[in-house]
Amino acid sequence: PLPTEVRTFWKWLCDEKVVSSTSPAKPGTVPEGLGLVAERDIGRNEVILEMPKKFWINPDTVSASEIGKVCNGLKPWISVALFLIREKLREENDYSPWRNYIDILPEYTDSTIFWSEEELCEIEGTQLLSTTLSVKEYVKNEFLQVQEQVILPNKRLFPFVVTFEDFIWAFGILRSRAFSRLRGQNLVLIPLADLINHSPSITTEDYAYEIKGAGLFSRDQIFSLRTPIPVKAGQQVLIQYDLNKSNAELALDYGFIESTPDRNTYTLTLQISDSDPYFDDKLDIAESNGTKAVQYFDITLGRPLPPKMLPYLRLVALGGTDAFLLESIFRNSVWDHLELPVSRDNEEVICQVVRSACQSALSSYRTTIEEDEKLKGGDLDRRVEIAVGIRSGEKMVLQHIDGIFKEREMELDEYEYYQERRLRDLGLVGEQGDIIFWEPK
Ligand code: SAM
């Protein structure tokens, strides 16, 4: 049986003629919370619902609302967050139709932003933990600002106490339900459509949703949602949320992860040190080639390294007898040289640097991959399961990176380095690798 709020919500949409008894899908209770369940067999790419613009919640909705004036100039997500909070905290007798929607929103998800300290301990040492803490810090600062500048000075519009918990709730709602990548709509909540859950086994994002004109004679827009695969009556309609999000992003945004290997990533931060004697030249070269003094590289399990990573590493490590490559006469060609091993010393340094960074990162986790693997498949709490997946995933990527550089380290004697390439290019090295001396006439 459906919760009362959901039935009220559906009735509201029926009364508004947005849905009807012949709609192909209806809200239902499913393992992921609420979801959309097929009322009949639905074919691939069939539209399952259409939501007119009037029911969307985006910064324009807020501008046109009672708090529009005081929200002018706020970041889009903050104005929508204030709108949601206000609709949620309004007195019962102060009726607003949005109440129908607000009442079906979850109080929280399993996103790491909602985890307790104890739960966060399970991801100690992970990049996800530091991202989660930075995100919360960011939201906290934004909250303190908007509290001082908008909420407290406008007691009439906000006649209730707004806490940081309310603000984090609204942030979590937006992160997990707002549709992005839509024509002209960077941040929009679409009631009903946002009940759709994610399926890891759907690997196409195409055409699941779009904004289109409401009809030939109408300037209104509607949001239309399709099912990417055929669905049998009684089954849940699902879509792929985002093929490009890593498990860390999925955990932070939605509170779930996938077991697909290439969802596991680790971000390496490399930088040209301020104290490097060649800092200025190196920075100039880095910047002319689309990299920065501090550069992030996202490494994905089982995938090759990002193309600019090795050249950048070689640049960072460049010194000693290789430093001549930094001279300005080489400026146009130096990156090409860096694409290939420069010298044995340089190549050895980058292997050592990366490997020791991996080892040190690996030592900061509380568990080993083997321990995590044993836990997997057991009867785990959902959040612990996410934690185990995240921490073992990060460690697997670190081992993957370490493995790549371990192999390179063993091949150091087999590479061709700058000096040899140069001799070859000058025609001074023969096929067999011996230096050909020419006889001066
Ligand atoms: N289930 C949501 C509800 O009850 O309101 C509706 C979907 S909402 C856009 C996204 C949220 O649904 C996520 O943050 C997560 O809590 C849940 N969810 C969606 N797909 C999921 C999945 N494959 N596994 C676990 N949770 C999922």
GROMACS .gro file of C-alpha atoms and ligand atoms in nm:
model
  468
    1PRO     CA    1   0.000   0.000   0.000
    2LEU     CA    2   0.123   0.349  -0.086
    3PRO     CA    3   0.203   0.596   0.193
    4THR     CA    4  -0.068   0.863   0.235
    5GLU     CA    5   0.161   1.147   0.122
    6VAL     CA    6   0.228   0.966  -0.205
    7ARG     CA    7  -0.143   0.911  -0.266
    8THR     CA    8  -0.209   1.279  -0.192
    9PHE     CA    9   0.070   1.376  -0.430
   10TRP     CA   10  -0.073   1.158  -0.707
   11LYS     CA   11  -0.421   1.293  -0.651
   12TRP     CA   12  -0.289   1.650  -0.676
   13LEU     CA   13  -0.129   1.569  -1.012
   14CYS     CA   14  -0.452   1.398  -1.126
   15ASP     CA   15  -0.656   1.704  -1.027
   16GLU     CA   16  -0.409   1.921  -1.216
   17LYS     CA   17  -0.459   1.689  -1.519
   18VAL     CA   18  -0.085   1.616  -1.543
   19VAL     CA   19  -0.146   1.245  -1.500
   20SER     CA   20  -0.451   1.023  -1.526
   21SER     CA   21  -0.569   0.670  -1.467
   22THR     CA   22  -0.421   0.577  -1.806
   23SER     CA   23  -0.069   0.699  -1.725
   24PRO     CA   24   0.184   0.426  -1.810
   25ALA     CA   25   0.367   0.451  -1.476
   26LYS     CA   26   0.277   0.541  -1.119
   27PRO     CA   27   0.472   0.602  -0.796
   28GLY     CA   28   0.538   0.287  -0.597
   29THR     CA   29   0.734   0.161  -0.298
   30VAL     CA   30   1.049  -0.018  -0.417
   31PRO     CA   31   1.381  -0.127  -0.263
   32GLU     CA   32   1.538   0.214  -0.350
   33GLY     CA   33   1.264   0.403  -0.157
   34LEU     CA   34   0.999   0.537  -0.390
   35GLY     CA   35   1.014   0.470  -0.761
   36LEU     CA   36   0.808   0.464  -1.079
   37VAL     CA   37   0.629   0.139  -1.150
   38ALA     CA   38   0.483   0.038  -1.487
   39GLU     CA   39   0.104   0.011  -1.492
   40ARG     CA   40   0.116  -0.187  -1.819
   41ASP     CA   41   0.381  -0.321  -2.056
   42ILE     CA   42   0.581  -0.027  -2.189
   43GLY     CA   43   0.793  -0.032  -2.502
   44ARG     CA   44   1.148   0.092  -2.544
   45ASN     CA   45   1.171   0.474  -2.567
   46GLU     CA   46   0.803   0.515  -2.484
   47VAL     CA   47   0.722   0.835  -2.296
   48ILE     CA   48   0.622   0.752  -1.941
   49LEU     CA   49   0.541   1.100  -1.817
   50GLU     CA   50   0.532   1.462  -1.923
   51MET     CA   51   0.563   1.746  -1.676
   52PRO     CA   52   0.468   2.102  -1.779
   53LYS     CA   53   0.702   2.384  -1.678
   54LYS     CA   54   0.448   2.515  -1.429
   55PHE     CA   55   0.539   2.225  -1.198
   56TRP     CA   56   0.915   2.258  -1.217
   57ILE     CA   57   1.118   2.408  -0.937
   58ASN     CA   58   1.414   2.610  -1.060
   59PRO     CA   59   1.562   2.953  -0.986
   60ASP     CA   60   1.282   3.113  -1.194
   61THR     CA   61   1.022   2.951  -0.970
   62VAL     CA   62   1.193   3.108  -0.671
   63SER     CA   63   1.219   3.450  -0.839
   64ALA     CA   64   0.846   3.447  -0.905
   65SER     CA   65   0.766   3.339  -0.548
   66GLU     CA   66   0.716   3.537  -0.229
   67ILE     CA   67   1.087   3.510  -0.147
   68GLY     CA   68   1.194   3.608  -0.501
   69LYS     CA   69   1.300   3.958  -0.400
   70VAL     CA   70   1.522   3.852  -0.112
   71CYS     CA   71   1.678   3.571  -0.317
   72ASN     CA   72   1.792   3.799  -0.595
   73GLY     CA   73   2.159   3.749  -0.671
   74LEU     CA   74   2.197   3.431  -0.467
   75LYS     CA   75   2.366   3.129  -0.621
   76PRO     CA   76   2.097   2.930  -0.808
   77TRP     CA   77   2.122   2.627  -0.578
   78ILE     CA   78   2.099   2.842  -0.270
   79SER     CA   79   1.783   3.016  -0.380
   80VAL     CA   80   1.620   2.683  -0.465
   81ALA     CA   81   1.741   2.539  -0.132
   82LEU     CA   82   1.580   2.828   0.057
   83PHE     CA   83   1.259   2.775  -0.137
   84LEU     CA   84   1.248   2.405  -0.046
   85ILE     CA   85   1.325   2.473   0.319
   86ARG     CA   86   1.058   2.739   0.341
   87GLU     CA   87   0.796   2.517   0.179
   88LYS     CA   88   0.894   2.241   0.421
   89LEU     CA   89   0.886   2.451   0.737
   90ARG     CA   90   0.574   2.656   0.660
   91GLU     CA   91   0.288   2.625   0.901
   92GLU     CA   92   0.024   2.366   0.807
   93ASN     CA   93  -0.246   2.635   0.783
   94ASP     CA   94  -0.030   2.842   0.547
   95TYR     CA   95  -0.124   2.623   0.248
   96SER     CA   96   0.091   2.602  -0.061
   97PRO     CA   97   0.046   2.348  -0.343
   98TRP     CA   98   0.419   2.263  -0.322
   99ARG     CA   99   0.342   2.092   0.007
  100ASN     CA  100   0.215   1.796  -0.199
  101TYR     CA  101   0.562   1.753  -0.344
  102ILE     CA  102   0.770   1.841  -0.037
  103ASP     CA  103   0.586   1.578   0.165
  104ILE     CA  104   0.709   1.293  -0.052
  105LEU     CA  105   1.075   1.397  -0.040
  106PRO     CA  106   1.297   1.173   0.173
  107GLU     CA  107   1.445   1.312   0.497
  108TYR     CA  108   1.788   1.188   0.390
  109THR     CA  109   1.965   0.952   0.150
  110ASP     CA  110   2.273   0.735   0.203
  111SER     CA  111   2.493   1.010   0.061
  112THR     CA  112   2.810   1.047   0.271
  113ILE     CA  113   2.698   1.401   0.358
  114PHE     CA  114   2.437   1.238   0.586
  115TRP     CA  115   2.672   0.988   0.752
  116SER     CA  116   2.747   0.999   1.124
  117GLU     CA  117   3.104   1.033   1.250
  118GLU     CA  118   3.107   0.664   1.322
  119GLU     CA  119   2.994   0.580   0.970
  120LEU     CA  120   3.253   0.818   0.826
  121CYS     CA  121   3.524   0.626   1.016
  122GLU     CA  122   3.456   0.343   0.773
  123ILE     CA  123   3.602   0.553   0.492
  124GLU     CA  124   3.903   0.679   0.686
  125GLY     CA  125   4.199   0.748   0.457
  126THR     CA  126   3.983   0.774   0.142
  127GLN     CA  127   3.960   1.064  -0.097
  128LEU     CA  128   3.584   1.041  -0.058
  129LEU     CA  129   3.616   1.128   0.311
  130SER     CA  130   3.811   1.442   0.238
  131THR     CA  131   3.572   1.539  -0.042
  132THR     CA  132   3.275   1.482   0.188
  133LEU     CA  133   3.426   1.698   0.461
  134SER     CA  134   3.510   1.978   0.216
  135VAL     CA  135   3.160   1.969   0.071
  136LYS     CA  136   3.007   1.994   0.418
  137GLU     CA  137   3.242   2.277   0.505
  138TYR     CA  138   3.140   2.459   0.188
  139VAL     CA  139   2.769   2.411   0.261
  140LYS     CA  140   2.823   2.526   0.621
  141ASN     CA  141   2.987   2.850   0.507
  142GLU     CA  142   2.715   2.916   0.254
  143PHE     CA  143   2.456   2.850   0.522
  144LEU     CA  144   2.613   3.093   0.770
  145GLN     CA  145   2.620   3.362   0.503
  146VAL     CA  146   2.264   3.318   0.381
  147GLN     CA  147   2.142   3.293   0.739
  148GLU     CA  148   2.293   3.629   0.822
  149GLN     CA  149   2.209   3.803   0.496
  150VAL     CA  150   1.870   3.659   0.403
  151ILE     CA  151   1.703   3.440   0.663
  152LEU     CA  152   1.747   3.641   0.984
  153PRO     CA  153   1.680   3.987   0.834
  154ASN     CA  154   1.353   3.860   0.680
  155LYS     CA  155   1.164   3.724   0.977
  156ARG     CA  156   0.831   3.778   0.804
  157LEU     CA  157   0.924   3.547   0.517
  158PHE     CA  158   1.112   3.303   0.740
  159PRO     CA  159   0.913   3.300   1.066
  160PHE     CA  160   1.080   2.978   1.186
  161VAL     CA  161   1.425   2.857   1.283
  162VAL     CA  162   1.630   2.732   0.989
  163THR     CA  163   1.915   2.505   1.096
  164PHE     CA  164   2.225   2.377   0.921
  165GLU     CA  165   2.052   2.034   0.913
  166ASP     CA  166   1.768   2.186   0.710
  167PHE     CA  167   2.020   2.338   0.474
  168ILE     CA  168   2.215   2.013   0.430
  169TRP     CA  169   1.882   1.838   0.368
  170ALA     CA  170   1.801   2.078   0.084
  171PHE     CA  171   2.152   2.044  -0.054
  172GLY     CA  172   2.120   1.665  -0.047
  173ILE     CA  173   1.780   1.680  -0.219
  174LEU     CA  174   1.924   1.893  -0.497
  175ARG     CA  175   2.236   1.679  -0.540
  176SER     CA  176   2.034   1.360  -0.565
  177ARG     CA  177   1.728   1.476  -0.762
  178ALA     CA  178   1.793   1.785  -0.971
  179PHE     CA  179   1.822   1.717  -1.342
  180SER     CA  180   2.124   1.864  -1.511
  181ARG     CA  181   2.256   1.877  -1.867
  182LEU     CA  182   1.922   2.004  -1.992
  183ARG     CA  183   1.873   2.273  -2.250
  184GLY     CA  184   1.896   2.606  -2.069
  185GLN     CA  185   1.823   2.443  -1.733
  186ASN     CA  186   2.119   2.397  -1.507
  187LEU     CA  187   1.928   2.321  -1.195
  188VAL     CA  188   1.572   2.201  -1.199
  189LEU     CA  189   1.359   1.974  -0.985
  190ILE     CA  190   1.085   1.794  -1.174
  191PRO     CA  191   0.826   1.647  -0.937
  192LEU     CA  192   0.724   1.290  -1.022
  193ALA     CA  193   1.006   1.253  -1.279
  194ASP     CA  194   1.250   1.269  -0.987
  195LEU     CA  195   1.106   0.944  -0.854
  196ILE     CA  196   1.293   0.752  -1.123
  197ASN     CA  197   1.570   0.531  -0.987
  198HIS     CA  198   1.902   0.430  -1.136
  199SER     CA  199   1.994   0.096  -1.287
  200PRO     CA  200   2.360  -0.005  -1.333
  201SER     CA  201   2.263  -0.245  -1.609
  202ILE     CA  202   2.125   0.029  -1.833
  203THR     CA  203   2.431   0.158  -2.013
  204THR     CA  204   2.277   0.419  -2.235
  205GLU     CA  205   2.190   0.769  -2.120
  206ASP     CA  206   2.040   0.868  -2.454
  207TYR     CA  207   1.693   1.012  -2.480
  208ALA     CA  208   1.583   0.919  -2.129
  209TYR     CA  209   1.469   1.275  -2.074
  210GLU     CA  210   1.439   1.601  -2.261
  211ILE     CA  211   1.271   1.936  -2.258
  212LYS     CA  212   1.047   2.011  -2.550
  213GLY     CA  213   0.770   2.237  -2.667
  214ALA     CA  214   0.431   2.152  -2.521
  215GLY     CA  215   0.268   2.146  -2.864
  216LEU     CA  216   0.237   2.316  -3.197
  217PHE     CA  217   0.040   2.615  -3.069
  218SER     CA  218   0.200   2.646  -2.731
  219ARG     CA  219   0.506   2.833  -2.618
  220ASP     CA  220   0.513   2.632  -2.295
  221GLN     CA  221   0.778   2.377  -2.230
  222ILE     CA  222   0.738   2.030  -2.092
  223PHE     CA  223   0.982   1.781  -1.946
  224SER     CA  224   0.941   1.440  -2.093
  225LEU     CA  225   1.075   1.114  -1.954
  226ARG     CA  226   1.114   0.793  -2.153
  227THR     CA  227   1.207   0.440  -2.061
  228PRO     CA  228   1.531   0.339  -2.230
  229ILE     CA  229   1.435  -0.031  -2.218
  230PRO     CA  230   1.104  -0.222  -2.243
  231VAL     CA  231   0.935  -0.268  -1.907
  232LYS     CA  232   0.672  -0.526  -1.809
  233ALA     CA  233   0.363  -0.426  -1.613
  234GLY     CA  234   0.441  -0.417  -1.243
  235GLN     CA  235   0.814  -0.371  -1.295
  236GLN     CA  236   1.004  -0.058  -1.207
  237VAL     CA  237   1.099   0.192  -1.479
  238LEU     CA  238   1.469   0.276  -1.443
  239ILE     CA  239   1.729   0.490  -1.617
  240GLN     CA  240   2.105   0.535  -1.617
  241TYR     CA  241   2.182   0.850  -1.414
  242ASP     CA  242   2.530   0.924  -1.538
  243LEU     CA  243   2.787   0.701  -1.704
  244ASN     CA  244   3.070   0.938  -1.624
  245LYS     CA  245   3.034   0.958  -1.249
  246SER     CA  246   3.286   0.769  -1.039
  247ASN     CA  247   3.174   0.562  -0.742
  248ALA     CA  248   3.292   0.843  -0.515
  249GLU     CA  249   3.065   1.086  -0.701
  250LEU     CA  250   2.773   0.844  -0.695
  251ALA     CA  251   2.822   0.792  -0.321
  252LEU     CA  252   2.837   1.164  -0.256
  253ASP     CA  253   2.550   1.262  -0.485
  254TYR     CA  254   2.306   0.974  -0.444
  255GLY     CA  255   2.424   0.738  -0.175
  256PHE     CA  256   2.488   0.427  -0.380
  257ILE     CA  257   2.776   0.280  -0.576
  258GLU     CA  258   2.814   0.029  -0.858
  259SER     CA  259   3.034  -0.279  -0.875
  260THR     CA  260   3.140  -0.190  -1.232
  261PRO     CA  261   3.525  -0.178  -1.216
  262ASP     CA  262   3.566   0.142  -1.415
  263ARG     CA  263   3.356   0.340  -1.166
  264ASN     CA  264   3.658   0.322  -0.937
  265THR     CA  265   3.887   0.621  -0.963
  266TYR     CA  266   4.162   0.795  -0.773
  267THR     CA  267   4.271   1.153  -0.828
  268LEU     CA  268   4.645   1.209  -0.822
  269THR     CA  269   4.757   1.563  -0.748
  270LEU     CA  270   5.088   1.649  -0.907
  271GLN     CA  271   5.263   1.982  -0.886
  272ILE     CA  272   5.561   2.185  -0.986
  273SER     CA  273   5.714   2.281  -0.655
  274ASP     CA  274   5.754   2.652  -0.573
  275SER     CA  275   6.110   2.576  -0.468
  276ASP     CA  276   6.202   2.413  -0.799
  277PRO     CA  277   6.496   2.615  -0.943
  278TYR     CA  278   6.328   2.595  -1.284
  279PHE     CA  279   5.981   2.681  -1.158
  280ASP     CA  280   5.913   2.964  -1.405
  281ASP     CA  281   6.023   2.773  -1.713
  282LYS     CA  282   5.838   2.461  -1.608
  283LEU     CA  283   5.520   2.653  -1.536
  284ASP     CA  284   5.542   2.824  -1.874
  285ILE     CA  285   5.578   2.487  -2.047
  286ALA     CA  286   5.300   2.330  -1.840
  287GLU     CA  287   5.061   2.615  -1.912
  288SER     CA  288   5.134   2.619  -2.285
  289ASN     CA  289   5.027   2.257  -2.287
  290GLY     CA  290   4.701   2.279  -2.099
  291THR     CA  291   4.827   2.188  -1.752
  292LYS     CA  292   4.884   2.393  -1.438
  293ALA     CA  293   5.128   2.437  -1.148
  294VAL     CA  294   4.898   2.207  -0.952
  295GLN     CA  295   4.744   1.949  -1.178
  296TYR     CA  296   4.487   1.678  -1.102
  297PHE     CA  297   4.482   1.348  -1.287
  298ASP     CA  298   4.185   1.116  -1.251
  299ILE     CA  299   4.299   0.758  -1.279
  300THR     CA  300   4.043   0.488  -1.352
  301LEU     CA  301   4.078   0.121  -1.271
  302GLY     CA  302   4.186  -0.082  -1.573
  303ARG     CA  303   4.222   0.221  -1.799
  304PRO     CA  304   4.541   0.370  -1.944
  305LEU     CA  305   4.688   0.673  -1.767
  306PRO     CA  306   4.556   1.016  -1.871
  307PRO     CA  307   4.762   1.116  -2.180
  308LYS     CA  308   4.921   1.424  -2.023
  309MET     CA  309   5.028   1.253  -1.704
  310LEU     CA  310   5.363   1.108  -1.813
  311PRO     CA  311   5.480   1.424  -1.995
  312TYR     CA  312   5.378   1.630  -1.693
  313LEU     CA  313   5.560   1.398  -1.452
  314ARG     CA  314   5.875   1.412  -1.668
  315LEU     CA  315   5.852   1.789  -1.672
  316VAL     CA  316   5.816   1.807  -1.295
  317ALA     CA  317   6.117   1.577  -1.248
  318LEU     CA  318   6.332   1.742  -1.513
  319GLY     CA  319   6.669   1.861  -1.383
  320GLY     CA  320   7.041   1.786  -1.379
  321THR     CA  321   7.186   1.722  -1.722
  322ASP     CA  322   6.838   1.720  -1.878
  323ALA     CA  323   6.767   2.078  -1.778
  324PHE     CA  324   6.885   2.208  -2.117
  325LEU     CA  325   6.544   2.103  -2.254
  326LEU     CA  326   6.395   2.386  -2.051
  327GLU     CA  327   6.584   2.646  -2.250
  328SER     CA  328   6.370   2.875  -2.457
  329ILE     CA  329   6.497   2.747  -2.793
  330PHE     CA  330   6.319   2.420  -2.712
  331ARG     CA  331   5.995   2.586  -2.606
  332ASN     CA  332   5.799   2.475  -2.915
  333SER     CA  333   5.914   2.117  -2.912
  334VAL     CA  334   5.978   2.039  -2.547
  335TRP     CA  335   5.633   1.883  -2.485
  336ASP     CA  336   5.689   1.646  -2.781
  337HIS     CA  337   6.014   1.542  -2.619
  338LEU     CA  338   5.840   1.491  -2.287
  339GLU     CA  339   5.589   1.256  -2.450
  340LEU     CA  340   5.871   1.001  -2.465
  341PRO     CA  341   6.126   0.905  -2.200
  342VAL     CA  342   6.381   1.184  -2.160
  343SER     CA  343   6.662   1.010  -1.974
  344ARG     CA  344   6.704   0.706  -1.758
  345ASP     CA  345   6.745   0.926  -1.449
  346ASN     CA  346   6.433   1.125  -1.523
  347GLU     CA  347   6.227   0.816  -1.595
  348GLU     CA  348   6.355   0.646  -1.281
  349VAL     CA  349   6.264   0.947  -1.066
  350ILE     CA  350   5.907   0.958  -1.191
  351CYS     CA  351   5.865   0.587  -1.119
  352GLN     CA  352   6.001   0.629  -0.769
  353VAL     CA  353   5.794   0.938  -0.696
  354VAL     CA  354   5.468   0.784  -0.812
  355ARG     CA  355   5.533   0.450  -0.646
  356SER     CA  356   5.618   0.604  -0.312
  357ALA     CA  357   5.308   0.826  -0.332
  358CYS     CA  358   5.097   0.515  -0.395
  359GLN     CA  359   5.259   0.324  -0.109
  360SER     CA  360   5.208   0.609   0.131
  361ALA     CA  361   4.844   0.654   0.029
  362LEU     CA  362   4.787   0.279   0.062
  363SER     CA  363   4.923   0.281   0.416
  364SER     CA  364   4.667   0.537   0.534
  365TYR     CA  365   4.366   0.305   0.500
  366ARG     CA  366   4.259   0.107   0.800
  367THR     CA  367   4.190  -0.215   0.609
  368THR     CA  368   4.355  -0.410   0.331
  369ILE     CA  369   4.188  -0.503   0.003
  370GLU     CA  370   4.179  -0.863   0.123
  371GLU     CA  371   3.996  -0.765   0.441
  372ASP     CA  372   3.749  -0.562   0.237
  373GLU     CA  373   3.692  -0.845  -0.007
  374LYS     CA  374   3.605  -1.075   0.282
  375LEU     CA  375   3.344  -0.827   0.405
  376LYS     CA  376   3.185  -0.789   0.063
  377GLY     CA  377   2.891  -1.013   0.003
  378GLY     CA  378   2.830  -1.040   0.376
  379ASP     CA  379   2.517  -0.902   0.535
  380LEU     CA  380   2.629  -0.540   0.556
  381ASP     CA  381   2.450  -0.220   0.647
  382ARG     CA  382   2.394  -0.018   0.324
  383ARG     CA  383   2.631   0.259   0.429
  384VAL     CA  384   2.900   0.014   0.540
  385GLU     CA  385   2.864  -0.162   0.207
  386ILE     CA  386   2.923   0.169   0.028
  387ALA     CA  387   3.224   0.235   0.254
  388VAL     CA  388   3.378  -0.104   0.184
  389GLY     CA  389   3.325  -0.064  -0.191
  390ILE     CA  390   3.477   0.284  -0.192
  391ARG     CA  391   3.782   0.207   0.015
  392SER     CA  392   3.864  -0.115  -0.167
  393GLY     CA  393   3.804   0.059  -0.501
  394GLU     CA  394   4.049   0.339  -0.419
  395LYS     CA  395   4.308   0.090  -0.306
  396MET     CA  396   4.266  -0.115  -0.623
  397VAL     CA  397   4.327   0.197  -0.832
  398LEU     CA  398   4.637   0.281  -0.626
  399GLN     CA  399   4.768  -0.070  -0.680
  400HIS     CA  400   4.688  -0.038  -1.049
  401ILE     CA  401   4.893   0.286  -1.068
  402ASP     CA  402   5.175   0.133  -0.865
  403GLY     CA  403   5.173  -0.167  -1.098
  404ILE     CA  404   5.205   0.051  -1.407
  405PHE     CA  405   5.510   0.228  -1.265
  406LYS     CA  406   5.661  -0.090  -1.126
  407GLU     CA  407   5.656  -0.229  -1.476
  408ARG     CA  408   5.808   0.088  -1.617
  409GLU     CA  409   6.079   0.070  -1.355
  410MET     CA  410   6.172  -0.278  -1.472
  411GLU     CA  411   6.186  -0.164  -1.833
  412LEU     CA  412   6.411   0.136  -1.772
  413ASP     CA  413   6.698  -0.023  -1.962
  414GLU     CA  414   6.483  -0.098  -2.263
  415TYR     CA  415   6.353   0.252  -2.332
  416GLU     CA  416   6.498   0.480  -2.590
  417TYR     CA  417   6.585   0.817  -2.439
  418TYR     CA  418   6.621   1.166  -2.578
  419GLN     CA  419   6.990   1.148  -2.666
  420GLU     CA  420   6.951   0.821  -2.856
  421ARG     CA  421   6.647   0.947  -3.041
  422ARG     CA  422   6.836   1.256  -3.139
  423LEU     CA  423   7.128   1.057  -3.275
  424ARG     CA  424   6.889   0.837  -3.465
  425ASP     CA  425   6.709   1.137  -3.609
  426LEU     CA  426   7.042   1.276  -3.721
  427GLY     CA  427   7.110   0.948  -3.898
  428LEU     CA  428   7.400   0.869  -3.671
  429VAL     CA  429   7.266   0.540  -3.544
  430GLY     CA  430   7.236   0.244  -3.779
  431GLU     CA  431   6.967  -0.019  -3.789
  432GLN     CA  432   7.158  -0.243  -3.553
  433GLY     CA  433   7.207   0.036  -3.309
  434ASP     CA  434   7.579   0.096  -3.367
  435ILE     CA  435   7.699   0.445  -3.411
  436ILE     CA  436   7.800   0.506  -3.772
  437PHE     CA  437   8.106   0.723  -3.798
  438TRP     CA  438   8.151   0.910  -4.111
  439GLU     CA  439   8.490   0.976  -4.261
  440PRO     CA  440   8.585   1.337  -4.280
  441LYS     CA  441   8.695   1.408  -4.637
  442SAM     N1  442   1.415   0.662  -0.465
  442SAM     C1  443   1.399   0.807  -0.465
  442SAM     C2  444   1.293   0.847  -0.365
  442SAM     O1  445   1.252   0.763  -0.284
  442SAM     O2  446   1.249   0.961  -0.364
  442SAM     C3  447   1.369   0.857  -0.602
  442SAM     C4  448   1.488   0.872  -0.694
  442SAM     S1  449   1.587   1.007  -0.652
  442SAM     C5  450   1.610   1.090  -0.804
  442SAM     C6  451   1.749   0.946  -0.625
  442SAM     C7  452   1.767   0.868  -0.497
  442SAM     O3  453   1.705   0.741  -0.509
  442SAM     C8  454   1.910   0.838  -0.464
  442SAM     O4  455   1.969   0.944  -0.393
  442SAM     C9  456   1.900   0.710  -0.384
  442SAM     O5  457   1.866   0.741  -0.252
  442SAM    C10  458   1.785   0.639  -0.450
  442SAM     N2  459   1.830   0.549  -0.557
  442SAM    C11  460   1.812   0.565  -0.690
  442SAM     N3  461   1.863   0.461  -0.760
  442SAM    C12  462   1.919   0.379  -0.670
  442SAM    C13  463   1.990   0.255  -0.679
  442SAM     N4  464   2.015   0.198  -0.796
  442SAM     N5  465   2.032   0.199  -0.563
  442SAM    C14  466   2.008   0.257  -0.444
  442SAM     N6  467   1.943   0.373  -0.429
  442SAM    C15  468   1.897   0.433  -0.540
   0.00000   0.00000   0.00000
